[in-house]
mmCIF file of C-alpha atoms in Angstrom:
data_model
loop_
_atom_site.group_PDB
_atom_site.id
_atom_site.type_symbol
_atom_site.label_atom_id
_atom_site.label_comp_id
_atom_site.label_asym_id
_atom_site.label_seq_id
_atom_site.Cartn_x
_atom_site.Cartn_y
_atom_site.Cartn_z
ATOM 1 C CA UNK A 1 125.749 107.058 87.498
ATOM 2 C CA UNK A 2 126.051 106.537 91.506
ATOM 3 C CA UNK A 3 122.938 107.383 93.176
ATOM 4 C CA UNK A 4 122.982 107.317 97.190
ATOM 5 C CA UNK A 5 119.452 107.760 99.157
ATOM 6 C CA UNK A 6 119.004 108.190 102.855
ATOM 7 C CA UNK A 7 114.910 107.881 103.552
ATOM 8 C CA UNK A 8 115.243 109.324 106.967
ATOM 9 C CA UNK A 9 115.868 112.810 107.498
ATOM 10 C CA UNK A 10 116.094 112.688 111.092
ATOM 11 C CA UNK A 11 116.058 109.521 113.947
ATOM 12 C CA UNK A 12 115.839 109.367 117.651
ATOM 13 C CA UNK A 13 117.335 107.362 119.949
ATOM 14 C CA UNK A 14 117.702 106.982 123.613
ATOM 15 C CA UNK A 15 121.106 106.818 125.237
ATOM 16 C CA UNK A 16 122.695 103.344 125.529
ATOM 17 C CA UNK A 17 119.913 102.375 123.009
ATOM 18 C CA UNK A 18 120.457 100.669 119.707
ATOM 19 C CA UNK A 19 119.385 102.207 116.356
ATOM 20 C CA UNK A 20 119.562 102.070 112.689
ATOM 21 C CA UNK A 21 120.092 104.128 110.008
ATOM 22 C CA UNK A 22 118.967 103.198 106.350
ATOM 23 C CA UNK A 23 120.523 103.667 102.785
ATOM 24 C CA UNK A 24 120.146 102.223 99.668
ATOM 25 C CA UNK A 25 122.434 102.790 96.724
ATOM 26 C CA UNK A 26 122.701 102.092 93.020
ATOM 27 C CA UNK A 27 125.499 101.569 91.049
ATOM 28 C CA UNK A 28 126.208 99.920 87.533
ATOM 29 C CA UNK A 29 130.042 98.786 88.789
ATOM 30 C CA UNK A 30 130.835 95.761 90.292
ATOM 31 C CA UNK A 31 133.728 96.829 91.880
ATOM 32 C CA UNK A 32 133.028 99.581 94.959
ATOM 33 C CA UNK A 33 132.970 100.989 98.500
ATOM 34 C CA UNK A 34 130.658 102.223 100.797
ATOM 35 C CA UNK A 35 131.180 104.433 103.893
ATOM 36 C CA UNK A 36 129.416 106.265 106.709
ATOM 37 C CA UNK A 37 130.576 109.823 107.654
ATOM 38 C CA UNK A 38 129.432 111.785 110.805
ATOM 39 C CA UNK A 39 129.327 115.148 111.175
ATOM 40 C CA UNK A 40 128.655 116.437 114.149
ATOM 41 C CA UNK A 41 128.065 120.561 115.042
ATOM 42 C CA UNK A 42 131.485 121.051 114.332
ATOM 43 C CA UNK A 43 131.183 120.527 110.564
ATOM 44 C CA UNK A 44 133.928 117.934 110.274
ATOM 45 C CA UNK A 45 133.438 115.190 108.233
ATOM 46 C CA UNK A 46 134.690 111.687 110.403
ATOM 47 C CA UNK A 47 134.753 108.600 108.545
ATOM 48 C CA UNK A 48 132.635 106.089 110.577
ATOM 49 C CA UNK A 49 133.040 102.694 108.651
ATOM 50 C CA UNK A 50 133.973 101.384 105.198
ATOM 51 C CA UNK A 51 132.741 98.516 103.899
ATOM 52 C CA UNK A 52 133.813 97.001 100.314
ATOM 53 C CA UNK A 53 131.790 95.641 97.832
ATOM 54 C CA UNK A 54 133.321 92.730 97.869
ATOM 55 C CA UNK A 55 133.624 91.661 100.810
ATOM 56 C CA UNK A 56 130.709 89.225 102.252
ATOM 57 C CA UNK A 57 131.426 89.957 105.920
ATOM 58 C CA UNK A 58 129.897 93.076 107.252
ATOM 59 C CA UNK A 59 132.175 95.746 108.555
ATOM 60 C CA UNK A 60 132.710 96.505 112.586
ATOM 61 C CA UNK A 61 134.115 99.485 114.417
ATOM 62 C CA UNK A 62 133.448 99.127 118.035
ATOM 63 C CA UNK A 63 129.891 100.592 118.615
ATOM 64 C CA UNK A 64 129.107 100.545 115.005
ATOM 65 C CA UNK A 65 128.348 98.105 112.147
ATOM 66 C CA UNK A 66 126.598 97.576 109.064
ATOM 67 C CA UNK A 67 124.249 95.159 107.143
ATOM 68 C CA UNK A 68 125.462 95.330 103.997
ATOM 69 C CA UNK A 69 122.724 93.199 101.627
ATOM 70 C CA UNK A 70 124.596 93.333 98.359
ATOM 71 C CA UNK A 71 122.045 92.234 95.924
ATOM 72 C CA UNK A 72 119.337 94.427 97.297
ATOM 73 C CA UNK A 73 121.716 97.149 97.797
ATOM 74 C CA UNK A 74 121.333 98.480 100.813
ATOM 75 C CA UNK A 75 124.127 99.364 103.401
ATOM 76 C CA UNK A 76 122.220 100.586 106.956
ATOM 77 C CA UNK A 77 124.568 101.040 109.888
ATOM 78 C CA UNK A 78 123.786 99.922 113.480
ATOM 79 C CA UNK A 79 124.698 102.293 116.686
ATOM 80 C CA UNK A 80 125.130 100.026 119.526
ATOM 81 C CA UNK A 81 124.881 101.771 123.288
ATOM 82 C CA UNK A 82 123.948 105.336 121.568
ATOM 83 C CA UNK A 83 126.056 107.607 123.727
ATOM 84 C CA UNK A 84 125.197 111.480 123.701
ATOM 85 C CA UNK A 85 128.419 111.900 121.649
ATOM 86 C CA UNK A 86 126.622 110.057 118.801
ATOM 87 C CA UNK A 87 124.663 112.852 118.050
ATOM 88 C CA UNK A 88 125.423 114.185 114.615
ATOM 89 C CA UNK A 89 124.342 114.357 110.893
ATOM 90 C CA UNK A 90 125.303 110.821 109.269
ATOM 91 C CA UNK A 91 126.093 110.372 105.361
ATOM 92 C CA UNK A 92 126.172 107.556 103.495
ATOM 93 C CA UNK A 93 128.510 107.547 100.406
ATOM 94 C CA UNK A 94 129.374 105.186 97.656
ATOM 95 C CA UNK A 95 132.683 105.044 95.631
ATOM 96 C CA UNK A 96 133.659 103.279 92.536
ATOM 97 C CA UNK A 97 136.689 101.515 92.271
ATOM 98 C CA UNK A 98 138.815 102.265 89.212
ATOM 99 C CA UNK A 99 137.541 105.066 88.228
ATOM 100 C CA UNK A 100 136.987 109.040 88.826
ATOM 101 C CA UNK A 101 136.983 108.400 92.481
ATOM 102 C CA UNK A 102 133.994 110.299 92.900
ATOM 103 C CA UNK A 103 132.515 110.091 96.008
ATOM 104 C CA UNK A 104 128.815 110.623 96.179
ATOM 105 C CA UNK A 105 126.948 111.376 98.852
ATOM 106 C CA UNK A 106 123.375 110.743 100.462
ATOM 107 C CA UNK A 107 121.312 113.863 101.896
ATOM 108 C CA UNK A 108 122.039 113.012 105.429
ATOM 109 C CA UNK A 109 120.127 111.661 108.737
ATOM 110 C CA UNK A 110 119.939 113.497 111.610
ATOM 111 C CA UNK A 111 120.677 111.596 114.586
ATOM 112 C CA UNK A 112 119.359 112.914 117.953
ATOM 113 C CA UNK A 113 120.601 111.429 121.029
ATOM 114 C CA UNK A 114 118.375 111.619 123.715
ATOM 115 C CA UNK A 115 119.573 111.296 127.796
ATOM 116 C CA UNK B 1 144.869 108.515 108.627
ATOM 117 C CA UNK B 2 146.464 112.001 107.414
ATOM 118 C CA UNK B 3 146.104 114.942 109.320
ATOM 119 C CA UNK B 4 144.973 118.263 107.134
ATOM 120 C CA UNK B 5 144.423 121.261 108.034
ATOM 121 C CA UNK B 6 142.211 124.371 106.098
ATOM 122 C CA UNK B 7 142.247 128.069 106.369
ATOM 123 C CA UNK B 8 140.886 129.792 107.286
ATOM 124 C CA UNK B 9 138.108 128.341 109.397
ATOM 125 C CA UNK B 10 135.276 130.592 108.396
ATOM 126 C CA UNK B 11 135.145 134.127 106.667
ATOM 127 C CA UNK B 12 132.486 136.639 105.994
ATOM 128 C CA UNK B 13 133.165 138.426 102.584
ATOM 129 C CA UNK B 14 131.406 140.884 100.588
ATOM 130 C CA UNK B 15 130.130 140.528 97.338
ATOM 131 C CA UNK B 16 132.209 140.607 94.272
ATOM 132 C CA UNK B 17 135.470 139.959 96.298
ATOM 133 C CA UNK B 18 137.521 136.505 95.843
ATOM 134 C CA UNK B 19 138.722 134.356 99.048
ATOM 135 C CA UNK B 20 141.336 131.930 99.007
ATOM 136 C CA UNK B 21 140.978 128.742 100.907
ATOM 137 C CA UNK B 22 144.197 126.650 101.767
ATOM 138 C CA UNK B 23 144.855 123.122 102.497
ATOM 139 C CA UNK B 24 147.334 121.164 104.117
ATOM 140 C CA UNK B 25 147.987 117.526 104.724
ATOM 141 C CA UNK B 26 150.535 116.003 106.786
ATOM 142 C CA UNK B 27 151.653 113.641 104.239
ATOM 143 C CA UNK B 28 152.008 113.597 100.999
ATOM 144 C CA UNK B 29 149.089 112.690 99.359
ATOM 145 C CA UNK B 30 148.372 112.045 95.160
ATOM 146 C CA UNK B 31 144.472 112.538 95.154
ATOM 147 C CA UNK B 32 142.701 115.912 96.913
ATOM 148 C CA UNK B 33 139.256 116.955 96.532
ATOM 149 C CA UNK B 34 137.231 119.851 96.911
ATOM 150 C CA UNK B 35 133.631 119.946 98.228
ATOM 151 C CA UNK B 36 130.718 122.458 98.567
ATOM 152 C CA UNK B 37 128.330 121.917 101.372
ATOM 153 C CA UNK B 38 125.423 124.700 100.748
ATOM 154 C CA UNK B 39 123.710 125.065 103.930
ATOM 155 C CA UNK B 40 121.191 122.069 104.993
ATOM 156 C CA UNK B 41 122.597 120.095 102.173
ATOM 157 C CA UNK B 42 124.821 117.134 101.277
ATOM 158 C CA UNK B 43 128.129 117.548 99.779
ATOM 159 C CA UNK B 44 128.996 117.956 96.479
ATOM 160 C CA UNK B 45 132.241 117.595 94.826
ATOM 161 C CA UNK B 46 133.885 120.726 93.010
ATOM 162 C CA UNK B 47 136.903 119.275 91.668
ATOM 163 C CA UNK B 48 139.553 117.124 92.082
ATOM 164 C CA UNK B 49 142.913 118.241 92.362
ATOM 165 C CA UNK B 50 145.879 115.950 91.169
ATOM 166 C CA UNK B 51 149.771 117.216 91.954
ATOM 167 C CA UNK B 52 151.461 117.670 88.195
ATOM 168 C CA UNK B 53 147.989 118.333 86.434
ATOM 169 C CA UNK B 54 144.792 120.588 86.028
ATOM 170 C CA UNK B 55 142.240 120.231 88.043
ATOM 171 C CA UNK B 56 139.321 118.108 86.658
ATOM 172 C CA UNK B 57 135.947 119.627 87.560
ATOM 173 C CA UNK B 58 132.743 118.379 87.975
ATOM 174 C CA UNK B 59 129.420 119.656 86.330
ATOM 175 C CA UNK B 60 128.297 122.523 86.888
ATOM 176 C CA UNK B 61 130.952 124.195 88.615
ATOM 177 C CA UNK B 62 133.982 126.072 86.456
ATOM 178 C CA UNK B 63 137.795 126.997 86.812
ATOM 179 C CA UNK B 64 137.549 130.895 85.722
ATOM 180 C CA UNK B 65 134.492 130.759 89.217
ATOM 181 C CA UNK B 66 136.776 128.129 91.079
ATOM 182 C CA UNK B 67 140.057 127.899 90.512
ATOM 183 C CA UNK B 68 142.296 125.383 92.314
ATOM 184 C CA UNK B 69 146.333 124.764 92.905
ATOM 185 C CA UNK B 70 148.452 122.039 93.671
ATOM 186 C CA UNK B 71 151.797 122.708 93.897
ATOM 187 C CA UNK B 72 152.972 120.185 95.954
ATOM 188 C CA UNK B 73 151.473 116.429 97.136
ATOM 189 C CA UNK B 74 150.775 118.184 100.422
ATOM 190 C CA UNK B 75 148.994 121.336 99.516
ATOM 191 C CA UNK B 76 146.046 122.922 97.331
ATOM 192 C CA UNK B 77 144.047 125.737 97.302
ATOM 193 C CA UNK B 78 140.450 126.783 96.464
ATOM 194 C CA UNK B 79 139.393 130.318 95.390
ATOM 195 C CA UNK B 80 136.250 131.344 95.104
ATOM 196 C CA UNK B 81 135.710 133.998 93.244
ATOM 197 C CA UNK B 82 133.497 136.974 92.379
ATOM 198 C CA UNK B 83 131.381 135.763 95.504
ATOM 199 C CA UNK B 84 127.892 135.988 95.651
ATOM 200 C CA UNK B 85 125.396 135.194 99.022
ATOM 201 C CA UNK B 86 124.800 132.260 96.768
ATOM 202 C CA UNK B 87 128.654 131.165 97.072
ATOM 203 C CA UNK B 88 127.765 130.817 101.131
ATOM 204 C CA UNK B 89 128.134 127.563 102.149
ATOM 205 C CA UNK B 90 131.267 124.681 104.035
ATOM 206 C CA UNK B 91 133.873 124.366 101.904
ATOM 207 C CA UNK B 92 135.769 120.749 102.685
ATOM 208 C CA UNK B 93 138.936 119.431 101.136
ATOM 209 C CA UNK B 94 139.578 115.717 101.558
ATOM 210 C CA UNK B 95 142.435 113.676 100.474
ATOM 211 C CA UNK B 96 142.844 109.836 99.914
ATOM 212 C CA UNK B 97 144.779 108.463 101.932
ATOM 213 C CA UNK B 98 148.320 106.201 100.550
ATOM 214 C CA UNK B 99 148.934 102.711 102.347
ATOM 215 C CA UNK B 100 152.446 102.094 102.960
ATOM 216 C CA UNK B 101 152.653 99.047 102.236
ATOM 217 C CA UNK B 102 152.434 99.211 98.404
ATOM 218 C CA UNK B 103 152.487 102.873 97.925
ATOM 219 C CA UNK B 104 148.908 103.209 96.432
ATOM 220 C CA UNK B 105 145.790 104.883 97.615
ATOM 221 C CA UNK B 106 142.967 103.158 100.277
ATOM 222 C CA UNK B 107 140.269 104.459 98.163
ATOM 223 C CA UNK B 108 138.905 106.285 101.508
ATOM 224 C CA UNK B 109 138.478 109.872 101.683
ATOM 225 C CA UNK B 110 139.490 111.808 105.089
ATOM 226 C CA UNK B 111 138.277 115.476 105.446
ATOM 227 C CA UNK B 112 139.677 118.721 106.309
ATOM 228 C CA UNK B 113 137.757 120.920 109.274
ATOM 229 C CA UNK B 114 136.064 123.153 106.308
ATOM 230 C CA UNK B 115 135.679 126.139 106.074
ATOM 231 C CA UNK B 116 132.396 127.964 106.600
ATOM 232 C CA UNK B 117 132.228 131.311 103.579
ATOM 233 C CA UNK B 118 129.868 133.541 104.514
ATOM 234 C CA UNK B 119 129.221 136.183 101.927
ATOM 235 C CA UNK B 120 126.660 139.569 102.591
#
């Protein structure tokens, strides 16, 4: 079974500072992908960055990225120039490839931006 | 990515009635999902919904407490019925999305708005 653990329940950061968010996963497959959702007040659920298993390079979106350490599974993402919008709860989620396409969730980091 | 919509955005219901939550896509889509977010808490997957089948549901939730449709690849619904305060929590549907090129999913989830079941 997929287990996905945030350690942090809530980080700080100042605006146009960079910070990190941690999560560590474990999964029997070799085949799989890992994401990062945001969800800010609002409640919707925005898909951040995906990263697949395997794939060596780590993913980019802009402001964001990931260290993706394969072997000691771990997949933290990296906010670049934290901007006030940034502000949200983050999940990290694992899915496996091939099968019920179950996506399973961490418990969520709280990210406050500060100004 | 698709677009989908859900309504209705939040309710408040009393206990013991049944609310029906709907979801749209903008696309057709094979593979939709249902997800419970109790308050303070992570998501958890109800069911997943495939066009032309029943609904395959995950442990601990039921299809007589949570039945689901999908009568088309751009639509589903969620009811939840015989609601207790316990049933108040988000309610997401998410879809994976289908790359044109070959006609097959991206493995990636995208999420409705939810909607936010209050019941007193």
């Amino acid at each position: 079974a997929q287990t996905v653990t945030q350690s942090q329940p809530e980080m700080s950061v100042q605006e146009a500072e960079t910070v990190t968010l941690s999560c560590t996963y474990d999964t029997s497959e070799s085949d799989y992908y890992l994401f990062w959702y945001k969800q800010p007040p609002s409640r919707q659920m925005i898909l951040v960055i995906r990263q697949e298993a395997y794939k060596q390079q780590n993913a980019t979106e802009n402001r964001f990225s990931v260290n993706f350490q394969k072997a000691a599974k771990s997949f933290s993402l990296k906010i670049s120039d934290s901007q006030l919008g940034d502000a949200a709860m983050y999940f990290c989620a694992s899915l496996t490839q091939g099968g019920s396409e179950k996506l399973v969730f961490g418990k969520g980091t709280k990210l406050t931006v500060n100004p | 990515s698709a677009v989908i919509s859900q309504k209705p955005s939040r309710d408040i219901c009393q206990r013991g009635t049944s609310l029906t939550i709907q979801c749209q896509v903008d696309s057709q889509v094979t593979m939709m999902f249902w997800y419970r977010q109790q308050p303070g808490q992570s998501l958890t997957l109800i069911a997943t919904a495939n066009q032309g089948s029943e609904a395959t549901y995950e442990s601990g939730f039921v299809i007589d407490k949570f039945p689901i449709s999908r009568p088309n690849l751009t639509f589903s619904t969620l009811t939840v019925s015989n609601m207790s305060p316990e049933d108040s929590s988000i309610y997401l549907c998410s879809v994976e999305d289908t790359d044109p090129r070959w006609g097959g999913t991206t493995d990636t989830q995208y999420f409705g708005p939810g909607t936010r079941l209050t019941v007193l």
